[in-house]
mmCIF file of C-alpha atoms and ligand atoms in Angstrom:
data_model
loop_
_atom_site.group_PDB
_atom_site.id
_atom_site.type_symbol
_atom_site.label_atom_id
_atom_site.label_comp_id
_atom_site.label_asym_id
_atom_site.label_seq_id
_atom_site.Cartn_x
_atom_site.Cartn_y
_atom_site.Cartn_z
ATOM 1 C CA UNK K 1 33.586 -28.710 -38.534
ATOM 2 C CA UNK K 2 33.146 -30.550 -42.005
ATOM 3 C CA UNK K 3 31.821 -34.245 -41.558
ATOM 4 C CA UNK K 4 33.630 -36.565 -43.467
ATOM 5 C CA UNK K 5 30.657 -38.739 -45.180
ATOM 6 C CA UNK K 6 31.724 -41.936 -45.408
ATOM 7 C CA UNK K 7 28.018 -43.300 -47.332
ATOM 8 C CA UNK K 8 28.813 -40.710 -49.981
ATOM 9 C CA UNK K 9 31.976 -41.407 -50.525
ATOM 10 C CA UNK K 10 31.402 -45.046 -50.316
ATOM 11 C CA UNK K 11 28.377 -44.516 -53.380
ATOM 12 C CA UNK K 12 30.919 -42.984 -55.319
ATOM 13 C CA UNK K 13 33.404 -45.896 -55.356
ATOM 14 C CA UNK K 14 30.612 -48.452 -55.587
ATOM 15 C CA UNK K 15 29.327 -46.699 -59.019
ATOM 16 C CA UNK K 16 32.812 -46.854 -60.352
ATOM 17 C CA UNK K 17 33.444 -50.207 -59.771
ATOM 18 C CA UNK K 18 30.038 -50.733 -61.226
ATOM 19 C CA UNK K 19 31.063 -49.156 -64.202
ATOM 20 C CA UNK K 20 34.526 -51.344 -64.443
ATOM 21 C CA UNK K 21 32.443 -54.742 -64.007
ATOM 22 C CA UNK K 22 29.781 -53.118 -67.154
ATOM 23 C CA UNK K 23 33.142 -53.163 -68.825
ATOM 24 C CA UNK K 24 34.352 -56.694 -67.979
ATOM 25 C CA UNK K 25 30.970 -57.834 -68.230
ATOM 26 C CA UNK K 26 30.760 -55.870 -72.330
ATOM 27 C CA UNK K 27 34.067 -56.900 -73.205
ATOM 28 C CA UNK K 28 32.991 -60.523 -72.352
ATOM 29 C CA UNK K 29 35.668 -61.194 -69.204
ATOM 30 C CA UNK K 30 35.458 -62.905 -65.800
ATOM 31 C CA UNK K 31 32.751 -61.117 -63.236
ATOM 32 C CA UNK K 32 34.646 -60.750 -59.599
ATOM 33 C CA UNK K 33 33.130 -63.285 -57.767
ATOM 34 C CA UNK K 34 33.110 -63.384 -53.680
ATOM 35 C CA UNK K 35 32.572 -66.162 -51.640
ATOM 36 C CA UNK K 36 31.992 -65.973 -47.876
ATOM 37 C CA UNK K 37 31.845 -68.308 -45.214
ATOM 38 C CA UNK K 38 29.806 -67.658 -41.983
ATOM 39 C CA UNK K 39 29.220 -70.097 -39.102
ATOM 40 C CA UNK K 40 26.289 -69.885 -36.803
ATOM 41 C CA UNK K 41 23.103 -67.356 -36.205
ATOM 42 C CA UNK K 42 25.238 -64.757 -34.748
ATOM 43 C CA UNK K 43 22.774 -61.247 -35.600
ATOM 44 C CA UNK K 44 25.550 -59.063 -36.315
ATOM 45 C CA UNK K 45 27.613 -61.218 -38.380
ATOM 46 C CA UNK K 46 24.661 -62.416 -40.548
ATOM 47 C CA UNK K 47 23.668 -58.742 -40.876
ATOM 48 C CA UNK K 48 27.525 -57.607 -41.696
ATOM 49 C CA UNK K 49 27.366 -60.702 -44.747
ATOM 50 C CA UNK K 50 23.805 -59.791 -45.899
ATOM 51 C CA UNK K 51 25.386 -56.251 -46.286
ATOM 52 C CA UNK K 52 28.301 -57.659 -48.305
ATOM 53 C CA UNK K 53 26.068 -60.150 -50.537
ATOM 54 C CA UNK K 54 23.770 -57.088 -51.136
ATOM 55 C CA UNK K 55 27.303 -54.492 -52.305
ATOM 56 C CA UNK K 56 28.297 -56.936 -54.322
ATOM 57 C CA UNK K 57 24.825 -57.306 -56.109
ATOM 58 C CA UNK K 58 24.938 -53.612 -56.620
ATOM 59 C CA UNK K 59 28.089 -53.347 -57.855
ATOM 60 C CA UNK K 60 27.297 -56.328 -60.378
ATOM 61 C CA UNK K 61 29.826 -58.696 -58.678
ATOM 62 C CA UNK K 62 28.527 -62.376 -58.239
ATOM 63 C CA UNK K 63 28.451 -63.717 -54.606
ATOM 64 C CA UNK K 64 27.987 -66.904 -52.790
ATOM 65 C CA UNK K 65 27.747 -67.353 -48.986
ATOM 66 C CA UNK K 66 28.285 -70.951 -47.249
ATOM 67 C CA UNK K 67 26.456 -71.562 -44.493
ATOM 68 C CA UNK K 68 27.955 -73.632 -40.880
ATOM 69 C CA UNK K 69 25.734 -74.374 -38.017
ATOM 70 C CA UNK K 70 27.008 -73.806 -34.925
ATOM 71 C CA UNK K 71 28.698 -77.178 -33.922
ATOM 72 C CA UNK K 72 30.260 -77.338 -37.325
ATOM 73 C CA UNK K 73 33.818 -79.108 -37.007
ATOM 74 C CA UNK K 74 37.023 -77.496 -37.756
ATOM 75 C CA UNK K 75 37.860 -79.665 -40.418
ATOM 76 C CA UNK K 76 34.329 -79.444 -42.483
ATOM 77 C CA UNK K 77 35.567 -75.891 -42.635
ATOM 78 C CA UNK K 78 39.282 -75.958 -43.378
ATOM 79 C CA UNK K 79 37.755 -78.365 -46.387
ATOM 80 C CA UNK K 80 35.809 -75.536 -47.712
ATOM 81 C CA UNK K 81 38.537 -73.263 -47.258
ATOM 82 C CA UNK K 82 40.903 -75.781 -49.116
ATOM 83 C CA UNK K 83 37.935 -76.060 -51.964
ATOM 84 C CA UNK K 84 37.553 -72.098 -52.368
ATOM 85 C CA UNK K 85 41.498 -71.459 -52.548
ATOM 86 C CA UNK K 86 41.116 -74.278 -55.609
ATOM 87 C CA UNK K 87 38.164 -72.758 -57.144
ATOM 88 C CA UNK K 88 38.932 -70.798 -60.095
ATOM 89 C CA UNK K 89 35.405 -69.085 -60.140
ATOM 90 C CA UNK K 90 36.263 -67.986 -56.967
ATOM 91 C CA UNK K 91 38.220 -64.864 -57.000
ATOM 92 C CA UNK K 92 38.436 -63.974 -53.351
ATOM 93 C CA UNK K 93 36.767 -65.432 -49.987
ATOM 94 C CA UNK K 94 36.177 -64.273 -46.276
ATOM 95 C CA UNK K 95 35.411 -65.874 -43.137
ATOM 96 C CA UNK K 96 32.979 -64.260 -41.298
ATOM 97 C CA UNK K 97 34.569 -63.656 -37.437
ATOM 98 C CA UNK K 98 33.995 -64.444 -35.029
ATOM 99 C CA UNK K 99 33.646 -68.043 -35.031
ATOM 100 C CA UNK K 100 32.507 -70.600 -32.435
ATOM 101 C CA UNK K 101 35.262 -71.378 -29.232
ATOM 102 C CA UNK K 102 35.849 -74.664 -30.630
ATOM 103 C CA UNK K 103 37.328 -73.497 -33.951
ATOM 104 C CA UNK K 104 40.537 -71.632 -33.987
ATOM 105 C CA UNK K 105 40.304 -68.769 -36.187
ATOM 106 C CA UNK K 106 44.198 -68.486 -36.419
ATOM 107 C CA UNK K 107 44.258 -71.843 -38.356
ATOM 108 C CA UNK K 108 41.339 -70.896 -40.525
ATOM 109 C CA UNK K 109 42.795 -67.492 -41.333
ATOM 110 C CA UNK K 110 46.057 -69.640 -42.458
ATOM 111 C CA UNK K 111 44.674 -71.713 -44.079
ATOM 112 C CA UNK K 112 43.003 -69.199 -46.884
ATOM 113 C CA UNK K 113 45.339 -68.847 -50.249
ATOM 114 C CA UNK K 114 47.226 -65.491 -49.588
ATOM 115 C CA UNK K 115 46.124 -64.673 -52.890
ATOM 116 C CA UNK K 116 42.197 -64.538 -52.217
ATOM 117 C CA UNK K 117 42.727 -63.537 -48.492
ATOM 118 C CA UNK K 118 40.563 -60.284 -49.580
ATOM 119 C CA UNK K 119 39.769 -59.345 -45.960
ATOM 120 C CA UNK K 120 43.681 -59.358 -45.351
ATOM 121 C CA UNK K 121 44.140 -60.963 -42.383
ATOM 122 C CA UNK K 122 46.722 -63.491 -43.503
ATOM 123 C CA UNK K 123 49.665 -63.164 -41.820
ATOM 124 C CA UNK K 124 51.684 -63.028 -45.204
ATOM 125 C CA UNK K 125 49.734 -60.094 -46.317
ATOM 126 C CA UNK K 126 50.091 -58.389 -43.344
ATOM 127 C CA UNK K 127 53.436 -58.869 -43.346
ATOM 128 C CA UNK K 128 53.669 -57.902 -47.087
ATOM 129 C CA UNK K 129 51.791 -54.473 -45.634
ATOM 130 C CA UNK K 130 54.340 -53.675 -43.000
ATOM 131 C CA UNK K 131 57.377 -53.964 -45.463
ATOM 132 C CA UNK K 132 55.457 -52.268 -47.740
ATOM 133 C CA UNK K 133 54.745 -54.359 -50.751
ATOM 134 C CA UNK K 134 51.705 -55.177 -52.669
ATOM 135 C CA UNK K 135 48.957 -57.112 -50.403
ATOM 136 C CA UNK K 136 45.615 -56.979 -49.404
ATOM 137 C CA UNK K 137 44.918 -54.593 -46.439
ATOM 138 C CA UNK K 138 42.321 -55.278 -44.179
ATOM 139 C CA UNK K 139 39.189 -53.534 -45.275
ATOM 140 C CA UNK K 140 38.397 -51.028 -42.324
ATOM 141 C CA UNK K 141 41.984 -49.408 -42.228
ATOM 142 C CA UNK K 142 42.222 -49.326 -46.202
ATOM 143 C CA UNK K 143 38.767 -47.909 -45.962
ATOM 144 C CA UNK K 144 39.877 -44.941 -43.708
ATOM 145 C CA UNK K 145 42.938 -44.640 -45.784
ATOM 146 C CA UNK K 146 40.676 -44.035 -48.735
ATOM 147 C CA UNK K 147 38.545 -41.391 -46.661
ATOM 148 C CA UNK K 148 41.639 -39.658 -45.387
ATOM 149 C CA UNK K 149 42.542 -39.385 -49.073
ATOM 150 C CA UNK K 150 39.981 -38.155 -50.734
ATOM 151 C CA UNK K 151 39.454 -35.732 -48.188
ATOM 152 C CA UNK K 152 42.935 -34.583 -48.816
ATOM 153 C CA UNK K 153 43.453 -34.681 -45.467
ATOM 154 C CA UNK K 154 47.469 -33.653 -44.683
ATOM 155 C CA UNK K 155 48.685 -36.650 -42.442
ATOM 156 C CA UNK K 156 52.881 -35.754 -43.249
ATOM 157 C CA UNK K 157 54.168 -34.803 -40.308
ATOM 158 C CA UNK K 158 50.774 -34.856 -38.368
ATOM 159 C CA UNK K 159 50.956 -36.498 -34.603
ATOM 160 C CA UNK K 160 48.558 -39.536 -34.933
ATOM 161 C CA UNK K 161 46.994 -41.118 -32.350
ATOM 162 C CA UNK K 162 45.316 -44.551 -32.773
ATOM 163 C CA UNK K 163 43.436 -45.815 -30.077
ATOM 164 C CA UNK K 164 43.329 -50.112 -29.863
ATOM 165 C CA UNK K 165 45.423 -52.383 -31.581
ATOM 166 C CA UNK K 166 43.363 -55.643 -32.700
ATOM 167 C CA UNK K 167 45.362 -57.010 -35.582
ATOM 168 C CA UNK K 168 42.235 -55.728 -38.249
ATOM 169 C CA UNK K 169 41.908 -52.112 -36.792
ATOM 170 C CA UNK K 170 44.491 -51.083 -34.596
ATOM 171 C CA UNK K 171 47.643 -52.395 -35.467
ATOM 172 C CA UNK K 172 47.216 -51.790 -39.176
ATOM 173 C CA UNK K 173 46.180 -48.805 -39.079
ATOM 174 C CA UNK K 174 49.045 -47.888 -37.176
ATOM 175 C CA UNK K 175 51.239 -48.813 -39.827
ATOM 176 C CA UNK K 176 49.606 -47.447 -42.844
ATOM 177 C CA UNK K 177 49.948 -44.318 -41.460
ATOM 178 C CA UNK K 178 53.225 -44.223 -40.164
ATOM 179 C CA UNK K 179 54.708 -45.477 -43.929
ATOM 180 C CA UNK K 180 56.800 -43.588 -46.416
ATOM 181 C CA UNK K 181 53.622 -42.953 -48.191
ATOM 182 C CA UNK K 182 50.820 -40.620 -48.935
ATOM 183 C CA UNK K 183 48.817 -40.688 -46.738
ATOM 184 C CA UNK K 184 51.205 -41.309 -44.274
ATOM 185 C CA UNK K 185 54.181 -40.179 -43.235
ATOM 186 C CA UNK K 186 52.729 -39.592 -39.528
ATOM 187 C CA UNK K 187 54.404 -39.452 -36.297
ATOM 188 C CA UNK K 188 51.997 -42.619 -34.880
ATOM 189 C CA UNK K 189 51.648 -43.694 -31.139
ATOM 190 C CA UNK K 190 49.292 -46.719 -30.928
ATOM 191 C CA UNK K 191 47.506 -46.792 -27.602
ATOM 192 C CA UNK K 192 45.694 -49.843 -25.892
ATOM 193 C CA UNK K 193 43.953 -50.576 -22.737
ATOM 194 C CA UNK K 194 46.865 -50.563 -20.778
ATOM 195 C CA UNK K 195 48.043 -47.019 -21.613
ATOM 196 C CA UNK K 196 48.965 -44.376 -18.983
ATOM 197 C CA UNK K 197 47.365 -40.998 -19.192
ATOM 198 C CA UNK K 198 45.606 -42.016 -22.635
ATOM 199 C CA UNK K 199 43.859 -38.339 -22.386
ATOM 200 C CA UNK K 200 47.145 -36.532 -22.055
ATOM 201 C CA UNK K 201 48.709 -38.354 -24.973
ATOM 202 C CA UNK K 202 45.327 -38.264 -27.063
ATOM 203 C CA UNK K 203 44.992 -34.155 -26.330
ATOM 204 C CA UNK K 204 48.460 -34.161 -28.896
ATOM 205 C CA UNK K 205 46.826 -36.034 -31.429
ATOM 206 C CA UNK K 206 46.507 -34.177 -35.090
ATOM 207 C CA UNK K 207 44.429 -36.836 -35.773
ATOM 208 C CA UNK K 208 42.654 -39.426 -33.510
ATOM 209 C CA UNK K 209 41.505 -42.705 -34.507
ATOM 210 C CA UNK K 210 39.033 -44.566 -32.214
ATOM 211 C CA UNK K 211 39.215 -48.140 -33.029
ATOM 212 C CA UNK K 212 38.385 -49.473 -28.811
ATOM 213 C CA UNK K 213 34.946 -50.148 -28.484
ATOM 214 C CA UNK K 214 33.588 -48.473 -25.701
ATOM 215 C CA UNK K 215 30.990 -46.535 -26.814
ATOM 216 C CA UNK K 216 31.197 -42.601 -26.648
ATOM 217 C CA UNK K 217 34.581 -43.493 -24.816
ATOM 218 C CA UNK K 218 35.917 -39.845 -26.818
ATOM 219 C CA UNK K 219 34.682 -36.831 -25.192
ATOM 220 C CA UNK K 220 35.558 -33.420 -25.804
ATOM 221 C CA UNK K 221 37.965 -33.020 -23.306
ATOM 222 C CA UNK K 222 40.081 -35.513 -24.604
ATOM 223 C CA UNK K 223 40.133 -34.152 -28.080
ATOM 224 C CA UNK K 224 42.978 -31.201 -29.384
ATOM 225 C CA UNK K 225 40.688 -28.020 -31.752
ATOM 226 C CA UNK K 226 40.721 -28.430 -34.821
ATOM 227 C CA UNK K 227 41.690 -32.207 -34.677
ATOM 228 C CA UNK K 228 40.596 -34.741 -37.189
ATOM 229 C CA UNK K 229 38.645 -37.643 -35.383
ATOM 230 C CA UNK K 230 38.211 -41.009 -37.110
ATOM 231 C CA UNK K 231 35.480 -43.749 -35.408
ATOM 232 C CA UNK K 232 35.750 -47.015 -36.069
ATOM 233 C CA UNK K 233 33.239 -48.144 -33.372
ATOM 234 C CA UNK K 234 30.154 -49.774 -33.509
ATOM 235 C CA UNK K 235 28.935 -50.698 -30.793
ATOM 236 C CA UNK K 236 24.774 -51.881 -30.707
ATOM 237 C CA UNK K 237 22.335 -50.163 -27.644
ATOM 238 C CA UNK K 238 18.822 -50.836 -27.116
ATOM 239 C CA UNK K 239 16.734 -47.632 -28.145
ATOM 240 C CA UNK K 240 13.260 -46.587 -27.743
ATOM 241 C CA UNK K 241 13.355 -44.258 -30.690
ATOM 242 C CA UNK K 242 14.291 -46.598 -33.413
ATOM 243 C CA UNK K 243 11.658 -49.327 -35.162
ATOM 244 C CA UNK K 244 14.502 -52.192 -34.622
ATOM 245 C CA UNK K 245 14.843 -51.756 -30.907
ATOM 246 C CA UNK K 246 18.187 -51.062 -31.766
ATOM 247 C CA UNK K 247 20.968 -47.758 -32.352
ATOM 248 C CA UNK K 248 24.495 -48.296 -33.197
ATOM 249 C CA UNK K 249 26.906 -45.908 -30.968
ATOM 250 C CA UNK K 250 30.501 -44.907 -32.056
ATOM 251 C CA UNK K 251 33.216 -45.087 -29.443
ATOM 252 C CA UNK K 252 33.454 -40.986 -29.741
ATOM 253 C CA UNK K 253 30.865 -38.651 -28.134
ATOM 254 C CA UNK K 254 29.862 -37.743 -31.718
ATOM 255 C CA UNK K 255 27.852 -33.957 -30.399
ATOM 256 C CA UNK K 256 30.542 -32.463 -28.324
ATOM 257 C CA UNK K 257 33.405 -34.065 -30.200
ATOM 258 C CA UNK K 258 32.253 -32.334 -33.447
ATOM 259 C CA UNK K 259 32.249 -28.836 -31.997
ATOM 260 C CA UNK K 260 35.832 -29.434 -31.786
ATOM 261 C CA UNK K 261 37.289 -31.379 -34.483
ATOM 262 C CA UNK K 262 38.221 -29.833 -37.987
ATOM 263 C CA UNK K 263 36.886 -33.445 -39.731
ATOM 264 C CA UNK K 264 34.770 -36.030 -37.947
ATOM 265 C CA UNK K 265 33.031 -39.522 -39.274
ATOM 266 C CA UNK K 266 29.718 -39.698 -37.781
ATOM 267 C CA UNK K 267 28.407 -43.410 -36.440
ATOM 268 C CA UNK K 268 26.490 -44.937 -38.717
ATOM 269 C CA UNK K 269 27.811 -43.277 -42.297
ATOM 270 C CA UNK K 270 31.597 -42.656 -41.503
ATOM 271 C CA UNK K 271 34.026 -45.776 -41.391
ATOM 272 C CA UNK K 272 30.887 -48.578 -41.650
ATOM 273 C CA UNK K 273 30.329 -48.239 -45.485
ATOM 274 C CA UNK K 274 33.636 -47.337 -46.276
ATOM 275 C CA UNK K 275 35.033 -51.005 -44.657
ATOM 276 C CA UNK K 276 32.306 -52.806 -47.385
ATOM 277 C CA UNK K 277 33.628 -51.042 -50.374
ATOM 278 C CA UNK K 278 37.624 -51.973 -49.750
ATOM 279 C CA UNK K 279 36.443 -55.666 -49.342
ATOM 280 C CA UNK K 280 34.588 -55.127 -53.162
ATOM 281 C CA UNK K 281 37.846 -52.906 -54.550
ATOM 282 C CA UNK K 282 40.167 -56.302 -52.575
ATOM 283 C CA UNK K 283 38.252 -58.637 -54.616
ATOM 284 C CA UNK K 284 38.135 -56.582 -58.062
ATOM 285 C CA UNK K 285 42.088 -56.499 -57.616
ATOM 286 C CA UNK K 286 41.877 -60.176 -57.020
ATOM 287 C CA UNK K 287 40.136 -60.858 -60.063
ATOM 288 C CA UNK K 288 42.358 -58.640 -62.507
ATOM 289 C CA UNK K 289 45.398 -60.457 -60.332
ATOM 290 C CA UNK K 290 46.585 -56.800 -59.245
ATOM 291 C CA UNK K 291 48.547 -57.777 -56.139
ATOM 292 C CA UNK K 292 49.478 -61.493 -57.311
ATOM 293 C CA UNK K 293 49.862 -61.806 -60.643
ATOM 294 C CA UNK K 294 47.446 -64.425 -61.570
HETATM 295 P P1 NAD X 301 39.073 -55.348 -30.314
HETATM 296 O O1 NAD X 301 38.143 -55.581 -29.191
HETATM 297 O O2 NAD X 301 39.775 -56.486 -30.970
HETATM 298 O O3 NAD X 301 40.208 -54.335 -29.838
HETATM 299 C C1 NAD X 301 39.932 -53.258 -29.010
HETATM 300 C C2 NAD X 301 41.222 -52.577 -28.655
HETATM 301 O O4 NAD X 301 40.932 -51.450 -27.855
HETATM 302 C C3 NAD X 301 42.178 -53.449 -27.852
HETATM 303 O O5 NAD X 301 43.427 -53.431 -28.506
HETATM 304 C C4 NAD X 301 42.258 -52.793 -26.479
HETATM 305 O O6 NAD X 301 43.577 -52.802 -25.957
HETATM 306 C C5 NAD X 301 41.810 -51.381 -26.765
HETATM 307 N N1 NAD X 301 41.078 -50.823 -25.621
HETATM 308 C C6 NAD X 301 40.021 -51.369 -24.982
HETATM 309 N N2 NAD X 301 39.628 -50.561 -23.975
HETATM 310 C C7 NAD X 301 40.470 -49.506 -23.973
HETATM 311 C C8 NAD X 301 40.574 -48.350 -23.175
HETATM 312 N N3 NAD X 301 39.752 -48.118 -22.167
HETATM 313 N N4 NAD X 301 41.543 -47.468 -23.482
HETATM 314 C C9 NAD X 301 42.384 -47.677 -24.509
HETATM 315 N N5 NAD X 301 42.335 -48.760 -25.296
HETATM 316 C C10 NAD X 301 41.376 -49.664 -25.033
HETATM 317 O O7 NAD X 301 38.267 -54.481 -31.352
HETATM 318 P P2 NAD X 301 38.345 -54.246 -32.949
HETATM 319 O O8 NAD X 301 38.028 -55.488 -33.664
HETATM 320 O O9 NAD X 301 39.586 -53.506 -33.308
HETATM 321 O O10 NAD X 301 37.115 -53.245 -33.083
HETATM 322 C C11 NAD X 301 37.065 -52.023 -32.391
HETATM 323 C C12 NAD X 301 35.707 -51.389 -32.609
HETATM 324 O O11 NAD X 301 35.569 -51.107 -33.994
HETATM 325 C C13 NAD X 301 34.516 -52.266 -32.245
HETATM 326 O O12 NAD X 301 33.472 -51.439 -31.779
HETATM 327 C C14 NAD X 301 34.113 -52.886 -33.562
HETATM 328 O O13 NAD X 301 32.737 -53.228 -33.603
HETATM 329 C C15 NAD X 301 34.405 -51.749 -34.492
HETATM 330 N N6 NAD X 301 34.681 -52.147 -35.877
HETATM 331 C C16 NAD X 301 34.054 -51.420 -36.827
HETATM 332 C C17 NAD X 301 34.289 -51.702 -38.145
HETATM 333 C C18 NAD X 301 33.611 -50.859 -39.181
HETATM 334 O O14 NAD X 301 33.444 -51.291 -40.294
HETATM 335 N N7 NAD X 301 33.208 -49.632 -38.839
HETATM 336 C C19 NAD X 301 35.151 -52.735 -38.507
HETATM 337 C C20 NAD X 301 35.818 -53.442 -37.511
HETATM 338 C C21 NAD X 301 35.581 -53.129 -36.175
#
């Protein structure tokens, strides 16, 4: 069993980007900057943008985060998105999800410029992925992509199954590695919570990506030898044992699982740090204008 280590990996890129920005920065050219927008008090989502504020700061990108209270109206924010996709310091922007009941997030997410959608969740870049042209891919699946990569991990021909199919995990992922690419080229079946016999159909898998939820949801049993087994879950338990009151779980049952699988990302340090990085390589390709010409 090798474990695939996502913080190492994710280190790696970070220092070359670092270097590329030294570069910019020598050569006297525009520093990426990243904007995000975040709405509320929410823990996770304030801890998820501190982490992105604090990648970008390491990577020598510059960073500015808007703050909403909770009862913010839709159309403070759809200004602010209108004023980022005209800012020409600004070279790509997120909003933080989830946001409050009263805002629809569909209209917010359509509102952002295709062009600095960095988390890529506009529906013209996910179209642009699915018929395979140039666009921003949403940061978790082009992180795993990356890991799968640089793992050299065969996926041509493989039997892939992908467990969930939310529009930033799921259904992307799907996609990306089911494409006339490398990685890719895998026979995918995209399961959900209405699937019959998941077990059954996840026992085939060559590879097995847990994008559901459900916290050690993946045990053993369910899992073919030698299978590669991606997690994507994070889901937060109270603990005892840790000085925050707190432990993050993956959906797979990480001990047992590993004694079977050929590759496994471990929960935290597998997927997690791997999803920041593609949201700073997004916004360096924003800045040079590598998927829209600028
Ligand atoms: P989501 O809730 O939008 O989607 C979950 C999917 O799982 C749904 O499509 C549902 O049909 C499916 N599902 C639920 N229960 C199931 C079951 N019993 N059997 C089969 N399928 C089932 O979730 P999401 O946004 O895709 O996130 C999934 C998990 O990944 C969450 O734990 C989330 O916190 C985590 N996540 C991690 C990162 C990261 O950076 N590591 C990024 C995004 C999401």
């Amino acid at each position: 069993m090798k474990i695939i280590d996502g913080k190492k990996i994710a280190n790696d890129i970070k220092e070359e980007i670092a270097q590329e920005v030294a570069a910019i920065r020598e050569a006297g050219g525009k520093i990426p900057h990243l904007a995000a927008i975040i709405v509320g008090h929410d823990g996770a989502s304030e801890t998820y943008v501190g982490h992105k504020e604090k990648a970008c700061n390491q990577v020598g990108f510059n960073s500015t985060v808007f703050r909403f209270e909770d009862d913010v109206a839709e159309d403070t924010l759809l200004r602010r998105v209108h004023d980022l996709n005209e800012d020409p310091e600004i070279d790509g922007f997120i909003v933080q999800l989830p946001m409050p009941k009263h805002i629809s997030e569909q209209k917010i997410i359509e509102a952002i410029d295709p062009k600095k959608d960095v988390d890529g969740f506009h529906p013209i870049n996910l179209g642009r992925m699915v018929i395979g042209l140039p666009a921003y891919i949403s940061a978790t699946p082009a992180g795993i992509m990356e890991l799968i990569k640089r793992y050299n991990i065969e996926t041509l021909g493989k039997d892939v199954v992908v467990i969930g199919r939310s529009n930033i995990v799921g259904k992307p992922m799907s996609i990306l590695l089911g494409q006339k690419a490398n990685p890719g080229n895998a026979t995918v079946t995209m399961c959900h919570s209405r699937t019959k016999n998941l077990k059954e159909v996840v026992l085939r898998a060559d590879i097995v990506v847990a994008a559901l939820g459900r916290a050690e949801f993946l045990t053993a049993d369910m899992v073919k030898e030698g299978a590669t087994v991606i997690d994507v879950g994070i889901t937060r338990v109270k603990s005892d044992k840790t000085k925050s009151g707190w432990k993050l779980l993956g959906d797979v049952k990480f001990d047992e699982v590993a004694e079977k699988a050929e590759y496994i990302t471990p929960v935290p340090g597998g997927v997690g740090p791997m999803t920041i990085v593609s949201l700073l390589q997004n916004t360096l390709k924003a800045s040079k204008g590598e998927i829209y010409p600028k």
